[in-house]
Coordinates of C-alpha atoms in Angstrom, one line a residue:
X150 CA 148.9 88.2 119.0
X151 CA 146.9 85.6 116.9
X152 CA 147.9 86.3 113.3
X153 CA 146.5 83.2 111.6
X154 CA 144.2 80.1 112.0
X155 CA 144.0 77.2 109.8
X156 CA 141.1 74.7 110.2
X157 CA 140.6 71.3 108.2
X158 CA 137.9 68.9 108.8
X159 CA 136.9 70.3 112.3
X160 CA 133.3 69.7 113.2
X161 CA 131.3 71.0 110.2
X162 CA 134.2 73.1 108.8
X163 CA 135.9 71.3 105.7
X164 CA 138.7 74.0 105.1
X165 CA 139.1 77.4 106.6
X166 CA 142.2 79.9 106.6
X167 CA 141.8 83.2 108.3
X168 CA 144.2 86.1 108.9
X169 CA 143.8 88.1 112.2
X170 CA 144.8 91.7 113.1
X171 CA 145.4 94.0 116.2
X172 CA 142.6 95.8 117.9
X173 CA 139.0 94.6 118.2
X174 CA 137.7 92.0 115.8
X175 CA 133.9 90.9 115.6
X176 CA 132.7 87.5 114.4
X177 CA 128.9 87.6 113.5
X178 CA 126.7 85.2 111.7
X179 CA 123.1 83.7 111.7
X180 CA 121.9 81.5 114.6
X181 CA 123.3 78.0 114.2
X182 CA 125.8 78.9 111.6
X183 CA 128.8 78.2 114.0
X184 CA 129.9 81.6 115.0
X185 CA 132.1 80.1 117.9
X186 CA 133.6 77.3 115.6
X187 CA 137.0 79.4 115.3
X188 CA 137.0 79.8 119.0
X189 CA 136.3 76.0 119.7
X190 CA 139.1 75.0 117.1
X191 CA 141.6 77.5 118.6
X192 CA 140.8 76.2 122.2
X193 CA 141.4 72.6 121.0
X194 CA 144.8 74.1 119.5
X195 CA 145.7 75.5 122.9
X196 CA 145.4 72.0 124.6
X197 CA 141.7 71.5 125.4
X198 CA 140.5 67.8 125.6
X199 CA 139.9 66.3 122.2
X200 CA 137.5 63.6 121.3
X201 CA 136.3 62.0 118.1
X202 CA 133.4 64.4 117.7
X203 CA 135.8 67.1 116.8
X204 CA 136.6 65.2 113.4
X205 CA 134.3 66.0 110.5
X206 CA 132.2 62.9 109.8
X207 CA 133.5 62.2 106.2
X208 CA 137.3 62.9 107.3
X209 CA 139.9 60.6 108.8
X210 CA 141.4 63.6 110.9
X211 CA 141.0 67.3 112.1
X212 CA 143.9 69.6 111.8
X213 CA 144.1 72.9 113.3
X214 CA 147.2 75.3 113.2
X215 CA 147.3 78.6 115.0
X216 CA 149.9 81.2 114.2
X217 CA 151.1 83.8 116.8
X218 CA 153.3 86.9 116.6
X219 CA 155.3 86.7 119.8
X220 CA 157.6 89.5 119.0
X221 CA 156.5 91.4 122.2
X222 CA 155.7 88.5 124.3
X223 CA 158.7 87.8 126.4
X224 CA 156.9 85.2 128.8
X225 CA 156.2 83.0 125.7
X226 CA 159.6 83.4 124.2
X227 CA 161.1 82.4 127.7
X228 CA 158.7 79.4 127.6
X229 CA 159.9 78.3 124.2
X230 CA 163.6 78.7 125.0
X231 CA 163.4 76.8 128.4
X232 CA 161.7 74.0 126.5
X233 CA 163.9 74.1 123.4
X234 CA 160.9 75.0 121.3
X235 CA 161.9 78.1 119.4
X236 CA 160.8 78.7 115.8
X237 CA 161.1 81.7 114.0
X238 CA 162.2 84.6 116.0
X239 CA 158.8 86.6 116.1
X240 CA 156.5 83.5 115.2
X241 CA 155.1 80.6 117.0
X242 CA 153.0 77.9 115.4
X243 CA 150.8 75.7 117.4
X244 CA 149.1 72.7 115.8
X245 CA 146.7 69.9 117.0
X246 CA 145.7 66.7 115.0
X247 CA 142.8 64.7 116.0
X248 CA 142.4 61.2 114.9
X249 CA 138.9 59.6 114.1
X250 CA 139.3 57.5 117.3
X251 CA 139.5 60.6 119.5
X252 CA 143.4 60.3 119.7
X253 CA 145.5 63.4 119.3
X254 CA 148.9 64.8 118.6
X255 CA 150.1 68.1 119.6
X256 CA 153.0 70.3 118.2
X257 CA 154.9 73.3 119.0
X258 CA 157.0 74.8 116.1
X259 CA 156.9 71.3 114.5
X260 CA 158.2 69.6 117.6
X261 CA 155.9 67.0 119.2
X262 CA 154.6 68.0 122.7
X263 CA 151.9 67.0 125.1
X264 CA 148.4 68.7 125.1
X265 CA 149.5 69.9 128.7
X266 CA 152.5 71.8 127.1
X267 CA 150.0 73.3 124.6
X268 CA 148.0 74.4 127.5
X269 CA 151.0 75.7 129.6
X270 CA 152.1 77.9 126.5
X271 CA 148.5 79.0 125.7
X272 CA 148.3 81.0 128.9
X273 CA 150.7 83.4 127.7
X274 CA 149.1 83.7 124.5
X275 CA 145.3 83.8 124.9
X276 CA 142.6 84.2 127.5
X277 CA 139.1 83.0 126.3
X278 CA 135.9 84.3 128.2
X279 CA 133.0 82.1 127.6
X280 CA 129.3 83.0 127.5
X281 CA 128.8 81.0 130.9
X282 CA 131.3 83.2 132.8
X283 CA 128.6 85.1 134.6
X284 CA 127.2 81.6 136.0
X285 CA 130.6 81.1 137.6
X286 CA 130.5 84.6 139.2
X287 CA 128.0 83.3 141.7
X288 CA 130.6 80.7 143.1
X289 CA 132.7 81.9 146.0
X290 CA 135.8 79.9 145.0
X291 CA 135.7 81.7 141.4
X292 CA 135.1 85.1 143.1
X293 CA 138.3 84.6 145.2
X294 CA 140.3 83.5 141.9
X295 CA 139.1 86.8 140.2
X296 CA 140.5 88.8 143.0
X297 CA 143.6 86.7 143.2
X298 CA 143.9 87.5 139.2
X299 CA 143.5 91.0 139.6
X300 CA 145.9 91.4 142.6
X301 CA 148.6 89.3 140.7
X302 CA 150.2 88.1 143.8
X303 CA 151.1 84.5 142.9
X304 CA 154.0 84.3 145.2
X305 CA 151.7 85.0 148.2
X306 CA 149.4 82.1 146.9
X307 CA 152.3 79.8 146.3
X308 CA 153.6 80.5 149.8
X309 CA 150.4 79.8 151.4
X310 CA 149.8 76.7 149.4
X311 CA 153.4 75.5 150.3
X312 CA 152.7 76.3 154.1
X313 CA 149.3 74.5 153.9
X314 CA 150.9 71.4 152.3
X315 CA 153.6 71.2 154.8
X316 CA 151.1 71.5 157.6
X317 CA 148.8 68.9 156.0
X318 CA 151.9 66.6 155.8
X319 CA 152.7 66.6 159.4
X320 CA 149.0 66.2 160.2
X321 CA 148.9 62.9 157.9
X322 CA 152.2 61.7 159.5
X323 CA 150.6 62.2 163.0
X324 CA 147.3 60.4 162.1
X325 CA 149.3 57.5 160.6
X326 CA 151.6 57.4 163.7
X327 CA 148.9 57.4 166.1
X328 CA 147.1 54.5 164.3
X329 CA 150.4 52.7 164.0
X330 CA 151.1 53.3 167.6
X331 CA 147.7 51.8 168.8
X332 CA 148.4 48.7 167.1
X333 CA 152.0 48.5 168.4
X334 CA 151.4 48.9 172.0
X335 CA 150.5 45.1 172.6
X336 CA 153.3 44.3 170.2
X337 CA 155.8 46.5 172.4
X338 CA 155.1 44.8 175.5
X339 CA 155.7 41.4 173.9
X340 CA 159.0 42.6 172.3
X341 CA 160.2 44.2 175.5
X342 CA 159.9 40.8 177.4
X343 CA 161.4 38.9 174.4
X344 CA 164.3 41.3 174.2
X345 CA 164.9 41.3 178.0
X346 CA 164.9 37.4 177.9
X347 CA 167.5 37.3 175.2
X348 CA 169.5 40.0 176.7
X349 CA 169.8 38.0 179.9
X350 CA 170.8 34.8 177.9
X351 CA 173.4 37.0 176.1
X352 CA 174.1 34.5 173.2
X353 CA 177.1 35.7 171.3
X354 CA 177.8 35.5 167.4
X355 CA 179.1 32.0 166.6
X356 CA 178.7 30.9 170.4
X357 CA 176.1 28.3 169.9
X358 CA 178.2 26.5 167.0
X359 CA 181.3 26.6 169.7
X360 CA 179.6 25.4 172.6
X361 CA 177.9 22.6 170.3
X362 CA 181.4 21.5 169.1
X363 CA 182.7 21.5 172.8
X364 CA 180.0 19.5 174.2
X365 CA 180.2 16.9 171.5
X366 CA 184.1 16.8 172.3
X367 CA 183.6 16.5 176.1
X368 CA 180.7 13.9 176.0
X369 CA 183.0 11.6 174.0
X370 CA 186.2 12.3 175.9
X371 CA 186.6 8.9 177.5
X372 CA 186.2 7.2 174.0
X373 CA 188.7 9.5 172.7
X374 CA 191.3 8.9 175.3
X375 CA 191.0 5.2 174.9
X376 CA 191.0 5.2 171.3
X377 CA 194.0 7.3 170.9
X378 CA 196.1 5.5 173.6
X379 CA 195.3 2.2 171.9
X380 CA 196.5 3.5 168.6
X381 CA 199.6 5.0 170.2
X382 CA 200.5 1.6 171.4
X383 CA 200.0 -0.1 168.1
X384 CA 202.1 2.7 166.4
X385 CA 204.9 3.0 168.8
X386 CA 204.7 2.4 172.6
X387 CA 203.5 -1.2 172.5
X388 CA 205.5 -4.1 174.2
X389 CA 205.2 -6.4 171.3
X390 CA 205.8 -5.8 167.6
X391 CA 204.7 -2.2 166.7
X392 CA 203.9 -0.6 163.3
X393 CA 206.9 1.8 163.9
X394 CA 209.2 -1.4 164.5
X395 CA 207.9 -3.2 161.5
X396 CA 208.5 -0.2 159.2
X397 CA 212.1 0.3 160.3
X398 CA 212.8 -3.4 160.0
X399 CA 211.5 -3.2 156.3
X400 CA 213.3 0.1 155.6
X401 CA 216.8 -1.6 156.7
X402 CA 216.1 -4.6 154.6
X403 CA 215.4 -2.6 151.4
X404 CA 218.2 -0.2 152.0
X405 CA 220.7 -3.4 151.9
X406 CA 218.9 -4.7 148.7
X407 CA 219.1 -1.1 147.2
X408 CA 222.9 -1.4 147.6
X409 CA 222.8 -4.3 145.2
X410 CA 219.9 -2.8 142.9
X411 CA 219.9 1.1 142.7
X412 CA 216.4 1.0 141.6
X413 CA 215.2 0.1 145.2
X414 CA 216.5 3.3 146.4
X415 CA 213.5 5.2 145.9
X416 CA 211.3 2.8 147.8
X417 CA 214.0 2.8 150.7
X418 CA 213.6 6.7 150.8
X419 CA 209.8 6.3 151.0
X420 CA 210.1 3.6 153.8
X421 CA 212.5 6.0 155.8
X422 CA 210.2 8.9 155.3
X423 CA 207.2 6.6 156.5
X424 CA 209.2 5.9 159.7
X425 CA 209.7 9.6 160.4
X426 CA 206.0 10.3 159.8
X427 CA 205.0 7.4 162.2
X428 CA 207.3 8.8 164.8
X429 CA 205.9 12.4 164.5
X430 CA 202.3 11.0 164.6
X431 CA 203.3 9.2 167.7
X432 CA 204.6 12.3 169.4
X433 CA 201.4 14.2 168.5
X434 CA 199.3 11.4 170.0
X435 CA 201.3 11.2 173.2
X436 CA 200.9 14.9 173.6
X437 CA 197.0 14.6 173.0
X438 CA 196.6 11.8 175.3
X439 CA 198.7 13.9 178.0
X440 CA 196.5 17.0 177.6
X441 CA 193.1 15.1 177.6
X442 CA 191.2 15.4 180.5
X443 CA 187.7 14.4 181.7
X444 CA 185.8 17.3 183.0
X445 CA 182.1 16.4 184.0
X446 CA 181.6 19.8 185.5
X447 CA 182.4 21.7 182.2
X448 CA 180.4 19.2 180.5
X449 CA 177.2 19.9 182.6
X450 CA 177.8 23.5 182.1
X451 CA 177.9 23.1 178.4
X452 CA 175.0 20.7 178.5
X453 CA 172.8 23.4 180.3
X454 CA 173.6 26.3 178.1
X455 CA 173.1 24.2 175.0
X456 CA 169.8 23.0 176.3
X457 CA 168.7 26.6 177.1
X458 CA 169.6 27.7 173.6
X459 CA 167.7 25.1 172.0
X460 CA 164.6 25.7 174.1
X461 CA 164.9 29.4 173.5
X462 CA 165.1 29.0 169.8
X463 CA 162.1 26.6 169.8
X464 CA 160.2 29.3 171.8
X465 CA 161.1 32.0 169.2
X466 CA 160.4 29.4 166.3
X467 CA 163.8 29.8 164.9
X468 CA 166.8 27.6 164.4
X469 CA 169.3 27.8 167.3
X470 CA 172.0 29.2 165.0
X471 CA 169.7 32.0 164.1
X472 CA 168.9 33.1 167.5
X473 CA 171.5 36.0 167.7
X474 CA 170.2 37.5 164.4
X475 CA 166.7 37.0 165.8
X476 CA 167.7 38.8 168.8
X477 CA 168.8 41.7 166.8
X478 CA 165.9 41.8 164.5
X479 CA 163.4 42.2 167.5
X480 CA 165.6 44.6 169.3
X481 CA 165.6 46.7 166.1
X482 CA 161.8 46.5 165.9
X483 CA 161.4 47.5 169.6
X484 CA 163.8 50.5 168.8
X485 CA 161.7 51.4 165.7
X486 CA 158.5 51.6 168.0
X487 CA 160.6 53.7 170.6
X488 CA 161.6 55.8 167.7
X489 CA 157.8 56.2 166.8
X490 CA 157.1 57.2 170.2
X491 CA 159.7 60.0 170.3
X492 CA 158.7 61.2 166.7
X493 CA 154.9 61.4 168.3
X494 CA 156.0 63.7 171.1
X495 CA 158.0 65.9 168.6
X496 CA 155.3 66.3 166.1
X497 CA 152.9 68.3 168.3
X498 CA 155.4 71.1 168.5
X499 CA 156.2 70.7 164.8
X500 CA 152.5 70.9 163.8
X501 CA 151.9 74.1 165.9
X502 CA 154.7 75.8 164.3
X503 CA 153.6 74.7 160.8
X504 CA 150.0 76.0 161.6
X505 CA 151.4 79.5 162.9
X506 CA 153.7 79.7 159.7
X507 CA 150.5 78.7 157.6
X508 CA 148.4 81.6 159.4
X509 CA 151.2 84.0 158.7
X510 CA 151.2 83.5 155.0
X511 CA 147.5 83.2 155.0
X512 CA 147.1 86.7 156.8
X513 CA 149.7 88.3 154.2
X514 CA 147.7 86.8 151.4
X515 CA 144.4 88.3 153.0
X516 CA 145.9 91.6 153.4
X517 CA 146.8 91.8 149.7
X518 CA 143.4 90.5 148.7
X519 CA 141.6 93.2 150.7
X520 CA 143.7 96.0 148.9
X521 CA 143.0 94.3 145.5
X522 CA 139.3 94.0 146.4
X523 CA 138.9 97.6 147.6
X524 CA 140.5 98.6 144.1
X525 CA 138.3 96.2 142.3
X526 CA 135.1 97.0 143.7
X527 CA 135.5 100.8 142.9
X528 CA 136.5 99.9 139.3
X529 CA 133.6 97.3 139.1
X530 CA 131.2 99.9 140.5
X531 CA 132.4 102.6 137.9
X532 CA 131.9 100.1 135.0
X533 CA 128.5 99.2 136.2
X534 CA 127.4 102.9 135.7
X535 CA 129.0 102.8 132.1
X536 CA 126.9 99.6 131.5
X537 CA 123.6 101.4 132.4
X538 CA 123.4 100.5 135.9
X539 CA 123.5 104.1 137.1
X540 CA 122.6 103.4 140.6
X541 CA 124.5 100.3 140.9
X542 CA 126.9 99.8 143.9
X543 CA 129.4 97.0 144.1
X544 CA 131.4 95.8 147.1
X545 CA 133.7 92.7 147.6
X546 CA 133.3 91.5 151.3
X547 CA 136.4 89.7 152.6
X548 CA 136.5 88.2 156.0
X549 CA 139.8 86.5 157.4
X550 CA 139.6 84.2 160.3
X551 CA 142.5 82.5 161.7
X552 CA 140.2 79.9 163.4
X553 CA 138.6 79.0 159.9
X554 CA 139.7 75.5 158.7
X555 CA 142.9 76.0 156.8
X556 CA 142.9 75.4 152.9
X557 CA 145.1 75.9 150.1
X558 CA 143.8 79.2 149.2
X559 CA 144.1 80.6 152.7
X560 CA 141.5 81.4 155.5
X561 CA 139.3 84.0 153.8
X562 CA 135.6 83.9 153.1
X563 CA 134.5 86.0 150.2
X564 CA 131.1 87.4 149.0
X565 CA 130.5 89.6 146.0
X566 CA 127.8 92.2 147.3
X567 CA 125.7 94.5 144.9
X568 CA 122.9 96.9 145.0
X569 CA 121.3 97.6 141.6
X570 CA 118.4 99.9 142.7
X571 CA 118.2 103.0 144.9
X572 CA 117.5 102.3 148.4
X573 CA 118.3 98.7 148.0
X574 CA 120.8 97.2 150.8
X575 CA 124.0 95.4 149.5
X576 CA 123.2 91.7 149.3
X577 CA 124.9 88.7 147.8
X578 CA 125.1 88.8 144.0
X579 CA 123.3 85.6 143.7
X580 CA 120.2 87.1 145.5
X581 CA 119.8 90.3 143.7
X582 CA 121.2 90.4 140.4
X583 CA 119.0 89.5 137.3
X584 CA 120.4 87.5 134.4
X585 CA 121.1 90.7 132.3
X586 CA 122.7 92.4 135.3
X587 CA 124.8 89.5 135.9
X588 CA 126.0 89.5 132.4
X589 CA 127.0 93.1 132.5
X590 CA 128.8 92.8 135.9
X591 CA 130.5 89.5 134.6
X592 CA 131.7 91.4 131.5
X593 CA 132.9 94.5 133.5
X594 CA 135.1 92.2 135.7
X595 CA 136.5 90.2 132.7
X596 CA 137.4 93.5 130.9
X597 CA 139.0 95.1 134.1
X598 CA 141.0 91.8 135.0
X599 CA 141.9 91.4 131.3
X600 CA 143.4 94.9 131.5
X601 CA 145.3 94.3 134.6
X602 CA 146.9 90.9 133.6
X603 CA 147.7 92.3 130.0
X604 CA 147.1 88.9 128.1
X605 CA 148.0 89.6 124.5
X606 CA 144.8 88.3 123.1
X607 CA 141.3 88.2 124.6
X608 CA 138.5 86.3 123.2
X609 CA 135.0 86.9 124.3
X610 CA 132.6 84.3 123.4
X611 CA 129.0 85.7 123.3
X612 CA 129.5 87.3 126.7
X613 CA 126.9 89.9 125.8
X614 CA 124.0 87.6 126.1
X615 CA 121.0 89.2 127.8
X616 CA 122.3 92.8 127.0
X617 CA 120.5 94.9 124.5
X618 CA 120.0 98.7 123.6
X619 CA 122.0 101.3 125.1
X620 CA 123.9 98.9 127.4
X621 CA 125.0 97.1 124.2
X622 CA 126.6 100.3 122.9
X623 CA 128.4 100.7 126.1
X624 CA 129.5 97.3 126.1
X625 CA 130.8 97.8 122.3
X626 CA 132.7 100.9 123.5
X627 CA 134.1 99.1 126.4
X628 CA 135.5 96.3 124.3
X629 CA 136.7 98.6 121.5
X630 CA 138.7 100.7 124.4
X631 CA 140.2 97.3 125.3
X632 CA 141.2 96.6 121.8
X633 CA 143.3 99.8 121.6
X634 CA 145.9 98.2 124.0
X635 CA 145.4 94.4 123.1
X636 CA 143.8 92.2 120.4
X637 CA 140.2 91.6 121.2
X638 CA 138.1 88.9 119.5
X639 CA 134.4 89.0 120.2
X640 CA 131.6 86.6 119.0
X641 CA 128.5 88.5 119.1
X642 CA 124.8 88.9 117.9
X643 CA 124.6 92.6 118.8
X644 CA 125.0 95.2 116.1
X645 CA 126.2 98.0 118.6
X646 CA 128.9 95.5 119.7
X647 CA 129.7 94.3 116.1
X648 CA 130.0 98.0 114.8
X649 CA 132.4 99.0 117.4
X650 CA 135.0 96.6 116.0
X651 CA 137.9 97.4 114.0
X652 CA 137.6 94.3 111.9
X653 CA 134.7 91.8 111.3
X654 CA 134.2 88.1 110.2
X655 CA 130.9 86.6 108.9
X656 CA 130.0 83.1 109.5
X657 CA 127.7 81.3 107.2
X658 CA 126.3 77.7 106.9
X659 CA 125.4 76.1 103.5
X660 CA 124.3 72.6 102.7
X661 CA 125.8 70.8 99.6
X662 CA 125.6 67.2 98.4
X663 CA 123.7 66.4 101.7
X664 CA 126.8 67.8 103.8
X665 CA 126.9 70.9 105.9
X666 CA 129.7 73.4 105.5
X667 CA 130.7 76.4 107.5
X668 CA 132.5 79.2 105.9
X669 CA 133.9 82.3 107.7
X670 CA 135.0 85.3 105.7
X671 CA 136.5 88.7 106.5
X672 CA 134.1 91.6 105.6
X673 CA 135.0 95.0 103.8
X674 CA 133.4 98.0 104.6
X675 CA 130.3 97.5 102.6
X676 CA 130.1 93.9 103.8
X677 CA 130.1 95.1 107.3
X678 CA 127.4 97.6 106.7
X679 CA 125.2 94.9 105.1
X680 CA 125.8 92.6 108.1
X681 CA 125.1 95.2 110.6
X682 CA 122.0 95.9 108.8
X683 CA 121.0 92.2 108.9
X684 CA 121.7 92.3 112.6
X685 CA 119.5 95.4 113.0
X686 CA 116.5 94.5 111.0
X687 CA 116.8 90.7 110.1
X688 CA 116.1 89.3 106.7
X689 CA 114.3 92.7 105.7
X690 CA 117.1 94.9 104.9
X691 CA 115.9 98.3 104.1
X692 CA 117.5 101.7 103.3
X693 CA 116.8 102.8 106.8
X694 CA 118.5 99.7 108.3
X695 CA 121.5 100.3 106.0
X696 CA 121.7 103.9 106.9
X697 CA 121.7 103.1 110.5
X698 CA 124.4 100.3 110.1
X699 CA 126.5 102.9 108.3
X700 CA 125.9 105.5 111.2
X701 CA 126.9 102.9 113.8
X702 CA 130.1 102.1 112.2
X703 CA 130.9 105.6 111.5
X704 CA 130.4 106.6 115.1
X705 CA 133.5 104.8 115.9
X706 CA 135.6 106.6 113.2

């Protein structure tokens, strides 16, 4: 329940602090005084979009705080707990600050939050019904929303929406794959040819480097053999003086000298080691020469494979050493296309299943809507009779069709039908109801749904436009009855409605120092009588209008 509202520098309000009570509260005032200013400020505090126009011209920022008693609001308490925004056990404070540049800051119990979080919490605190609600009543999507709100079958709506989303996701995937597939068909043929060509050549990892090295060796085999034999003769096997012989001769000579001077022993050792190394190298060279062979046939084979590899690499515009990786890449690309083809063949069955699942949930939703529509039609019809439409009849027509194009809200077509005069056939609301009748029907629906969804605070902002006389009294009774179970705040210009309230505020506008100020004050009993009299008789308040005003208030106890 709303318990307090503080407004600073908002629009034409300089400073305003109000206390609110349970039951029905009426807000009245002169035309243009800003009767809805508190509602506008409260809407801002509940997360509505802010702009620079909200700030009083002479101020730097607007500051609005709304205090709520949440002792009997478990959903609001749960939201605060889940988001770690708890304040006092039984109280919640919302605050919105709007700067001159239009930027705003939001707070819940002193903690900075987003405007979206204010709106999320606000749905558990207040429901605002504006003066243009009757215009929305003519729109089919809003009519469907009203039936859903009355039915309270959120899980069925969520299930239908989820099934629809899954169905649409699959349809989107199918469309994308079909477009992709059309582009890939020519590419697929080329890839199949390229993969087959490379599969046939079957170059292995590292093979090109191996055959390149072997080819290089065999193409120089004659030169290698002649060179190694020549060095073998020079080192060890020559008929004339060899390097090995010269080293041995030097080693013997130094050894003899080392016997005289021991400082030469290290050199003698190195020469002896050199002789051993030369002999070892000579044995290795001999082994190499003995195993070396000239193989023109193998060279030709290598030459052909090397040439083919280079040719294929050039054809595929890669380096020969990268041919194996390229082969794997285009093979993977071809496989991806094949996987897409397989997925396409699977999607038809999945889409059919998803559509069947969607239609199942859509039908369950429709059945629940039909039951709610029957109840709601009866209640609205009865309420029309209370609101001086004695011959009014109301019916909600729902038509479910599995063949209808799926939507997130199901496959129902809805139409609000009404007959306001005897003998008149039921027709669409937009074709029959006058402005006043539409306002009354809209108000009846809002009150019925408000009772159903049990919002703790209901605000009706001039929803009685176009209503007068006995109907206005019926509207007042309707709102007062609603106020017995929940907090009702009603901005009105009708004395019959205002007199039905348990509490009343008066809004007045004054000009001082070339600035406009709006004030809002709570009225005592005499103040209420005076204000109701003003609503009845205008500026000329007489004893008769005062008596009528007192009678209207007294009629409600």
